[in-house]
XYZ file of N, CA and C in Angstrom:
552
model
N 130.364 4.357 -111.617
C 130.975 4.701 -110.367
C 130.929 6.191 -110.086
N 130.351 6.975 -110.967
C 130.335 8.410 -110.787
C 129.531 8.810 -109.558
N 128.467 8.080 -109.237
C 127.633 8.441 -108.105
C 128.060 7.813 -106.798
N 129.147 7.076 -106.786
C 129.582 6.376 -105.584
C 130.203 7.354 -104.599
N 129.738 7.323 -103.353
C 130.299 8.163 -102.314
C 131.162 7.300 -101.415
N 132.351 7.784 -101.070
C 133.159 7.009 -100.143
C 132.498 7.023 -98.775
N 132.467 5.894 -98.132
C 131.861 5.824 -96.811
C 132.087 4.481 -96.183
N 131.685 4.374 -94.945
C 131.779 3.114 -94.215
C 130.395 2.791 -93.709
N 129.954 1.589 -93.960
C 128.703 1.141 -93.380
C 129.043 0.231 -92.221
N 128.503 0.574 -91.076
C 128.773 -0.213 -89.876
C 127.677 -1.262 -89.729
N 127.790 -2.328 -90.496
C 126.774 -3.360 -90.468
C 127.408 -4.722 -90.232
N 128.430 -4.792 -89.411
C 129.123 -6.043 -89.131
C 128.216 -7.094 -88.514
N 127.167 -6.647 -87.864
C 126.247 -7.585 -87.219
C 124.913 -7.667 -87.951
N 124.890 -7.296 -89.216
C 123.626 -7.262 -89.944
C 122.949 -8.622 -89.984
N 123.708 -9.674 -90.212
C 123.095 -11.005 -90.249
C 122.558 -11.395 -88.878
N 123.268 -11.035 -87.819
C 122.787 -11.331 -86.465
C 121.531 -10.521 -86.151
N 121.517 -9.269 -86.589
C 120.348 -8.425 -86.355
C 119.137 -8.992 -87.083
N 119.334 -9.459 -88.326
C 118.221 -10.035 -89.081
C 117.692 -11.297 -88.408
N 118.580 -12.120 -87.867
C 118.131 -13.346 -87.207
C 117.434 -13.056 -85.887
N 117.721 -11.899 -85.307
C 117.107 -11.542 -84.023
C 115.869 -10.671 -84.200
N 115.390 -10.489 -85.433
C 114.249 -9.630 -85.703
C 113.031 -10.012 -84.875
N 112.792 -11.300 -84.699
C 111.630 -11.743 -83.943
C 111.843 -11.719 -82.445
N 113.015 -11.385 -81.995
C 113.342 -11.371 -80.575
C 112.747 -10.137 -79.899
N 112.842 -10.113 -78.607
C 112.262 -8.984 -77.863
C 112.890 -7.637 -78.244
N 112.170 -6.601 -77.905
C 112.609 -5.236 -78.184
C 113.958 -4.948 -77.540
N 114.265 -5.567 -76.437
C 115.529 -5.316 -75.736
C 116.726 -5.672 -76.610
N 116.624 -6.731 -77.379
C 117.729 -7.143 -78.237
C 117.905 -6.147 -79.385
N 116.800 -5.727 -79.969
C 116.888 -4.731 -81.034
C 117.445 -3.416 -80.490
N 117.052 -3.062 -79.290
C 117.555 -1.849 -78.654
C 119.067 -1.942 -78.428
N 119.523 -3.111 -77.968
C 120.955 -3.317 -77.715
C 121.751 -3.241 -79.020
N 121.248 -3.849 -80.083
C 121.987 -3.824 -81.350
C 122.034 -2.411 -81.921
N 120.928 -1.693 -81.847
C 120.898 -0.321 -82.355
C 121.845 0.583 -81.557
N 121.848 0.435 -80.249
C 122.743 1.245 -79.410
C 124.209 0.915 -79.691
N 124.521 -0.361 -79.879
C 125.899 -0.753 -80.163
C 126.358 -0.193 -81.511
N 125.494 -0.249 -82.510
C 125.842 0.273 -83.833
C 126.060 1.783 -83.771
N 125.191 2.495 -83.051
C 125.340 3.945 -82.934
C 126.585 4.319 -82.130
N 126.882 3.566 -81.073
C 128.115 3.812 -80.307
C 129.343 3.618 -81.186
N 129.342 2.552 -81.968
C 130.477 2.281 -82.835
C 130.601 3.353 -83.914
N 129.481 3.825 -84.428
C 129.517 4.891 -85.424
C 130.136 6.163 -84.861
N 129.742 6.527 -83.655
C 130.297 7.713 -83.003
C 131.797 7.552 -82.746
N 132.189 6.378 -82.232
C 133.607 6.121 -81.960
C 134.425 6.082 -83.251
N 133.871 5.505 -84.308
C 134.579 5.434 -85.587
C 134.762 6.822 -86.185
N 133.744 7.664 -86.074
C 133.854 9.035 -86.575
C 134.965 9.776 -85.838
N 135.008 9.615 -84.530
C 136.039 10.280 -83.734
C 137.436 9.778 -84.113
N 137.579 8.461 -84.273
C 138.884 7.890 -84.611
C 139.329 8.277 -86.022
N 138.402 8.279 -86.976
C 138.754 8.690 -88.340
C 139.155 10.168 -88.377
N 138.459 11.003 -87.618
C 138.818 12.421 -87.560
C 140.226 12.580 -86.988
N 140.564 11.772 -85.998
C 141.903 11.826 -85.411
C 142.961 11.383 -86.420
N 142.669 10.335 -87.190
C 143.610 9.872 -88.218
C 143.805 10.924 -89.299
N 142.722 11.543 -89.719
C 142.800 12.571 -90.757
C 143.538 13.801 -90.227
N 143.404 14.080 -88.945
C 144.094 15.228 -88.342
C 145.604 15.085 -88.463
N 146.100 13.869 -88.552
C 147.526 13.651 -88.755
C 148.009 14.157 -90.110
N 147.085 14.434 -91.030
C 147.446 14.943 -92.356
C 147.582 16.463 -92.373
N 147.359 17.119 -91.235
C 147.613 18.554 -91.177
C 146.386 19.427 -91.088
N 145.339 18.946 -90.466
C 144.138 19.745 -90.241
C 143.653 19.441 -88.835
N 142.886 20.328 -88.246
C 142.444 20.090 -86.870
C 141.442 18.932 -86.830
N 141.401 18.249 -85.709
C 140.475 17.131 -85.541
C 139.034 17.620 -85.632
N 138.760 18.795 -85.088
C 137.400 19.331 -85.123
C 136.946 19.624 -86.553
N 137.829 20.204 -87.365
C 137.483 20.468 -88.768
C 137.244 19.169 -89.521
N 138.110 18.170 -89.283
C 137.953 16.890 -89.974
C 136.663 16.201 -89.542
N 136.384 16.202 -88.247
C 135.161 15.563 -87.749
C 133.905 16.262 -88.236
N 133.985 17.575 -88.425
C 132.840 18.324 -88.927
C 132.522 18.013 -90.380
N 133.465 17.427 -91.091
C 133.269 17.099 -92.499
C 132.809 15.657 -92.709
N 132.617 14.907 -91.625
C 132.158 13.521 -91.733
C 130.738 13.452 -91.175
N 129.791 13.073 -92.017
C 128.403 12.937 -91.593
C 128.174 11.540 -91.018
N 127.416 11.477 -89.939
C 127.059 10.205 -89.319
C 125.550 10.043 -89.402
N 125.099 9.048 -90.160
C 123.678 8.708 -90.214
C 123.483 7.574 -89.229
N 122.739 7.835 -88.193
C 122.586 6.870 -87.112
C 121.608 5.758 -87.479
N 121.764 4.634 -86.803
C 120.867 3.496 -87.002
C 119.517 3.798 -86.373
N 118.463 3.251 -86.973
C 117.108 3.432 -86.450
C 116.419 2.071 -86.384
N 115.177 2.075 -85.948
C 114.429 0.821 -85.885
C 114.236 0.215 -87.277
N 113.947 1.051 -88.259
C 113.686 0.560 -89.608
C 114.964 0.199 -90.354
N 116.038 0.940 -90.091
C 117.299 0.724 -90.797
C 118.427 0.571 -89.780
N 118.746 -0.670 -89.378
C 119.744 -0.870 -88.320
C 121.187 -0.781 -88.819
N 121.487 0.279 -89.574
C 122.837 0.474 -90.114
C 123.226 1.931 -89.899
N 124.420 2.164 -89.368
C 124.963 3.513 -89.252
C 125.931 3.725 -90.415
N 125.885 4.909 -91.004
C 126.719 5.205 -92.173
C 127.550 6.450 -91.894
N 128.850 6.338 -92.137
C 129.766 7.477 -92.073
C 130.117 7.863 -93.500
N 129.953 9.136 -93.838
C 130.280 9.587 -95.199
C 130.880 10.983 -95.128
N 132.009 11.200 -95.806
C 132.587 12.546 -95.819
C 131.787 13.458 -96.738
N 131.715 14.718 -96.376
C 131.046 15.680 -97.243
C 132.017 16.115 -98.332
N 131.496 16.749 -99.364
C 132.354 17.205 -100.456
C 132.705 18.685 -100.311
N 132.352 19.283 -99.182
C 132.677 20.700 -98.975
C 134.183 20.900 -98.931
N 134.609 22.020 -99.423
C 136.028 22.371 -99.430
C 136.389 23.055 -98.116
N 137.525 22.686 -97.566
C 138.060 23.350 -96.392
C 139.139 24.305 -96.902
N 139.039 25.597 -96.609
C 140.036 26.548 -97.125
C 141.460 26.135 -96.749
N 142.400 26.481 -97.621
C 143.789 26.085 -97.424
C 144.405 26.700 -96.174
N 143.843 27.756 -95.633
C 144.428 28.350 -94.424
C 144.312 27.414 -93.223
N 143.427 26.411 -93.292
C 143.285 25.443 -92.205
C 144.184 24.217 -92.387
N 144.764 24.044 -93.559
C 145.632 22.909 -93.846
C 147.084 23.285 -93.630
N 147.900 22.327 -93.248
C 149.349 22.524 -93.239
C 149.836 22.139 -94.628
N 150.368 23.118 -95.344
C 150.783 22.879 -96.721
C 152.298 22.977 -96.856
N 152.804 22.368 -97.906
C 154.205 22.449 -98.293
C 154.232 22.928 -99.731
N 155.248 23.702 -100.090
C 155.348 24.174 -101.466
C 156.663 23.719 -102.081
N 156.631 23.535 -103.396
C 157.832 23.186 -104.172
C 157.850 24.052 -105.425
N 158.956 24.704 -105.663
C 159.085 25.570 -106.838
C 159.046 24.705 -108.092
N 158.223 25.139 -109.060
C 158.028 24.321 -110.259
C 158.546 24.966 -111.537
N 158.893 26.258 -111.511
C 159.399 26.867 -112.739
C 160.740 27.552 -112.478
N 161.405 27.912 -113.549
C 162.749 28.474 -113.425
C 162.746 29.919 -112.932
N 161.619 30.611 -113.067
C 161.575 32.010 -112.625
C 161.416 32.127 -111.117
N 160.929 31.085 -110.480
C 160.736 31.121 -109.029
C 159.475 31.829 -108.599
N 158.539 32.066 -109.534
C 157.298 32.751 -109.183
C 156.116 31.804 -109.063
N 156.337 30.538 -109.289
C 155.269 29.553 -109.139
C 155.792 28.395 -108.307
N 155.003 27.998 -107.335
C 155.352 26.826 -106.535
C 154.095 25.991 -106.385
N 154.208 24.695 -106.575
C 153.047 23.809 -106.418
C 152.770 23.612 -104.931
N 151.534 23.260 -104.627
C 151.086 23.106 -103.241
C 150.908 21.631 -102.955
N 151.426 21.180 -101.819
C 151.371 19.776 -101.411
C 150.835 19.686 -99.994
N 149.991 18.684 -99.751
C 149.533 18.387 -98.393
C 149.745 16.899 -98.136
N 149.596 16.490 -96.903
C 149.791 15.087 -96.543
C 148.479 14.322 -96.681
N 148.603 13.061 -97.145
C 147.455 12.156 -97.201
C 147.956 10.791 -96.769
N 147.561 10.369 -95.597
C 147.990 9.070 -95.095
C 149.497 8.997 -94.894
N 150.127 10.119 -94.560
C 151.558 10.134 -94.320
C 152.409 10.420 -95.548
N 151.804 10.467 -96.731
C 152.550 10.741 -97.953
C 152.127 12.088 -98.519
N 153.033 12.743 -99.229
C 152.705 14.033 -99.830
C 151.839 13.835 -101.073
N 150.861 14.739 -101.243
C 149.943 14.689 -102.380
C 149.828 16.105 -102.934
N 149.985 16.237 -104.230
C 149.867 17.554 -104.857
C 148.400 17.916 -104.988
N 148.061 19.164 -104.653
C 146.674 19.625 -104.738
C 146.575 20.765 -105.748
N 145.359 21.093 -106.086
C 145.087 22.109 -107.080
C 145.466 23.480 -106.531
N 146.232 24.230 -107.296
C 146.595 25.581 -106.913
C 148.092 25.789 -106.952
N 148.486 27.043 -106.753
C 149.900 27.377 -106.728
C 150.111 28.532 -105.770
N 151.367 28.753 -105.428
C 151.741 29.829 -104.519
C 152.865 30.616 -105.171
N 152.860 31.919 -104.975
C 154.003 32.724 -105.376
C 154.977 32.692 -104.198
N 156.099 31.970 -104.307
C 157.000 31.829 -103.165
C 157.695 33.130 -102.767
N 157.689 34.131 -103.653
C 158.311 35.412 -103.327
C 157.354 36.361 -102.621
N 156.106 35.978 -102.528
C 155.108 36.816 -101.881
C 155.220 36.696 -100.358
N 154.830 37.732 -99.652
C 154.848 37.684 -98.188
C 153.640 36.911 -97.652
N 152.500 37.042 -98.323
C 151.270 36.424 -97.813
C 151.162 34.953 -98.166
N 151.734 34.530 -99.253
C 151.770 33.130 -99.689
C 150.390 32.478 -99.731
N 149.421 33.163 -100.310
C 148.089 32.585 -100.490
C 148.129 31.532 -101.584
N 147.280 30.519 -101.452
C 147.158 29.501 -102.497
C 146.189 30.053 -103.544
N 146.663 30.154 -104.771
C 145.891 30.735 -105.861
C 145.560 29.680 -106.905
N 144.548 29.960 -107.712
C 144.159 29.068 -108.810
C 143.881 29.927 -110.040
N 144.220 29.390 -111.193
C 143.960 30.086 -112.449
C 142.672 29.546 -113.050
N 141.930 30.436 -113.691
C 140.744 30.016 -114.426
C 140.550 30.972 -115.592
N 139.683 30.587 -116.495
C 139.459 31.388 -117.698
C 137.990 31.787 -117.737
N 137.758 33.094 -117.922
C 136.386 33.587 -118.002
C 136.318 34.637 -119.103
N 135.367 34.477 -119.976
C 135.159 35.400 -121.091
C 136.429 35.568 -121.914
N 137.154 34.474 -122.097
C 138.345 34.499 -122.928
C 139.569 35.109 -122.266
N 139.475 35.452 -121.006
C 140.607 36.050 -120.307
C 141.061 35.134 -119.176
N 142.379 35.052 -119.002
C 142.925 34.298 -117.873
C 142.802 35.141 -116.610
N 142.347 34.500 -115.544
C 142.190 35.203 -114.270
C 142.800 34.363 -113.155
N 143.120 35.023 -112.075
C 143.700 34.358 -110.913
C 142.865 34.740 -109.696
N 142.544 33.744 -108.874
C 141.813 34.009 -107.623
C 142.317 33.055 -106.553
N 141.898 33.303 -105.334
C 142.300 32.428 -104.237
C 141.635 31.057 -104.417
N 142.386 29.996 -104.219
C 141.864 28.639 -104.406
C 140.809 28.339 -103.340
N 139.832 27.520 -103.725
C 138.691 27.233 -102.849
C 139.075 26.387 -101.641
N 140.002 25.481 -101.797
C 140.384 24.615 -100.686
C 140.413 23.170 -101.114
N 140.423 22.301 -100.124
C 140.560 20.869 -100.384
C 139.587 20.119 -99.473
N 138.917 19.101 -100.005
C 137.990 18.312 -99.189
C 138.738 17.131 -98.570
N 138.077 16.421 -97.671
C 138.746 15.322 -96.967
C 138.373 13.951 -97.517
N 137.708 13.883 -98.660
C 137.278 12.590 -99.194
C 138.432 11.619 -99.384
N 139.505 12.053 -100.014
C 140.643 11.160 -100.246
C 141.298 10.750 -98.924
N 141.343 11.661 -97.978
C 141.925 11.355 -96.670
C 141.061 10.328 -95.934
N 139.753 10.450 -96.104
C 138.813 9.515 -95.487
C 139.021 8.111 -96.045
N 139.161 8.018 -97.361
C 139.370 6.712 -97.990
C 140.688 6.095 -97.547
N 141.720 6.908 -97.414
C 143.022 6.389 -96.982
C 142.963 5.930 -95.528
N 142.223 6.645 -94.689
C 142.138 6.299 -93.265
C 141.253 5.069 -93.040
N 140.230 4.890 -93.860
C 139.278 3.781 -93.692
C 139.661 2.621 -94.597
N 140.829 2.044 -94.367
C 141.292 0.921 -95.182
C 140.676 -0.392 -94.688
N 141.011 -1.498 -95.339
C 140.425 -2.799 -94.990
C 140.766 -3.227 -93.572
N 141.979 -2.945 -93.138
C 142.387 -3.319 -91.779
C 141.555 -2.559 -90.750
N 141.291 -1.278 -91.023
C 140.465 -0.470 -90.119
C 139.034 -1.004 -90.082
N 138.498 -1.369 -91.233
C 137.124 -1.900 -91.284
C 137.008 -3.205 -90.502
N 138.028 -4.056 -90.572
C 138.014 -5.303 -89.795
C 138.032 -5.004 -88.301
N 138.815 -4.019 -87.897
C 138.866 -3.642 -86.484
C 137.519 -3.083 -86.023
N 136.849 -2.345 -86.907
C 135.519 -1.807 -86.573
C 134.532 -2.949 -86.356
N 134.583 -3.971 -87.205
C 133.686 -5.120 -87.054
C 133.898 -5.846 -85.736
N 135.152 -6.040 -85.337
C 135.432 -6.700 -84.058
C 134.951 -5.857 -82.890
N 135.217 -4.571 -82.949
C 134.794 -3.672 -81.875
C 133.265 -3.624 -81.785
N 132.605 -3.660 -82.935
C 131.142 -3.635 -82.956
C 130.564 -4.874 -82.295
N 131.138 -6.029 -82.557
C 130.621 -7.248 -81.921
C 130.832 -7.202 -80.410
N 131.956 -6.667 -79.955
C 132.187 -6.522 -78.511
C 131.176 -5.575 -77.875
N 130.897 -4.466 -78.561
C 129.927 -3.498 -78.039
C 128.531 -4.112 -77.980
N 128.181 -4.918 -78.994
C 126.862 -5.549 -78.989
C 126.728 -6.504 -77.806
N 127.737 -7.315 -77.565
C 127.673 -8.269 -76.453
C 127.542 -7.522 -75.129
N 128.286 -6.433 -74.982
C 128.204 -5.636 -73.752
C 126.803 -5.049 -73.582
N 126.274 -4.461 -74.642
C 124.920 -3.866 -74.584
C 123.855 -4.940 -74.349
N 124.012 -6.096 -74.972
C 123.059 -7.183 -74.803
C 123.041 -7.653 -73.349
N 124.202 -7.798 -72.730
C 124.274 -8.202 -71.331
C 123.651 -7.145 -70.411
N 123.827 -5.877 -70.740
C 123.186 -4.811 -69.971
C 121.660 -4.907 -70.062
N 121.165 -5.219 -71.270
C 119.709 -5.334 -71.444
C 119.150 -6.548 -70.689
N 119.923 -7.617 -70.615
C 119.462 -8.810 -69.886
C 119.377 -8.551 -68.388
N 120.210 -7.681 -67.858
C 120.197 -7.378 -66.426
C 118.988 -6.548 -66.021
N 118.373 -5.875 -66.961
C 117.210 -5.011 -66.646
C 115.981 -5.811 -66.355
């Protein structure tokens, strides 16, 4: 499972597409357009859901790649990137973790619940940057933390209920596109 990437494959109509392979180009065009429309709409909706965790919708949407359906591969794939978004773009919460009051753990929201992330904050500091400790050449060092990716937020937002709703919406879009192609 190490190489598994979280993602959603929008292939709710894959069996229908396979059965329609011998059909006219108009049907293949309608199915491809419906899959791509659903992929775009799903990306927008997932970005909106992730934005509820404390990041802008634009930042969240920029971290989700959309591979569009083509003639050879009639499947659209949504996959979050593993790039880190700096903590200055996240809404964070801190909790003091030691008795001296110089270390506070950093928490962000994931699906409405608090989740602890890598790093710490000095609560007595004015700037309150999220810092991380590391060891180099036998010495402990402190630097600004790299940030947090949206992979876990993507998995929480794309649950089974959401995937079922995507499948229903995809079939509706296909029927609409198919009827448009028949009118031409």
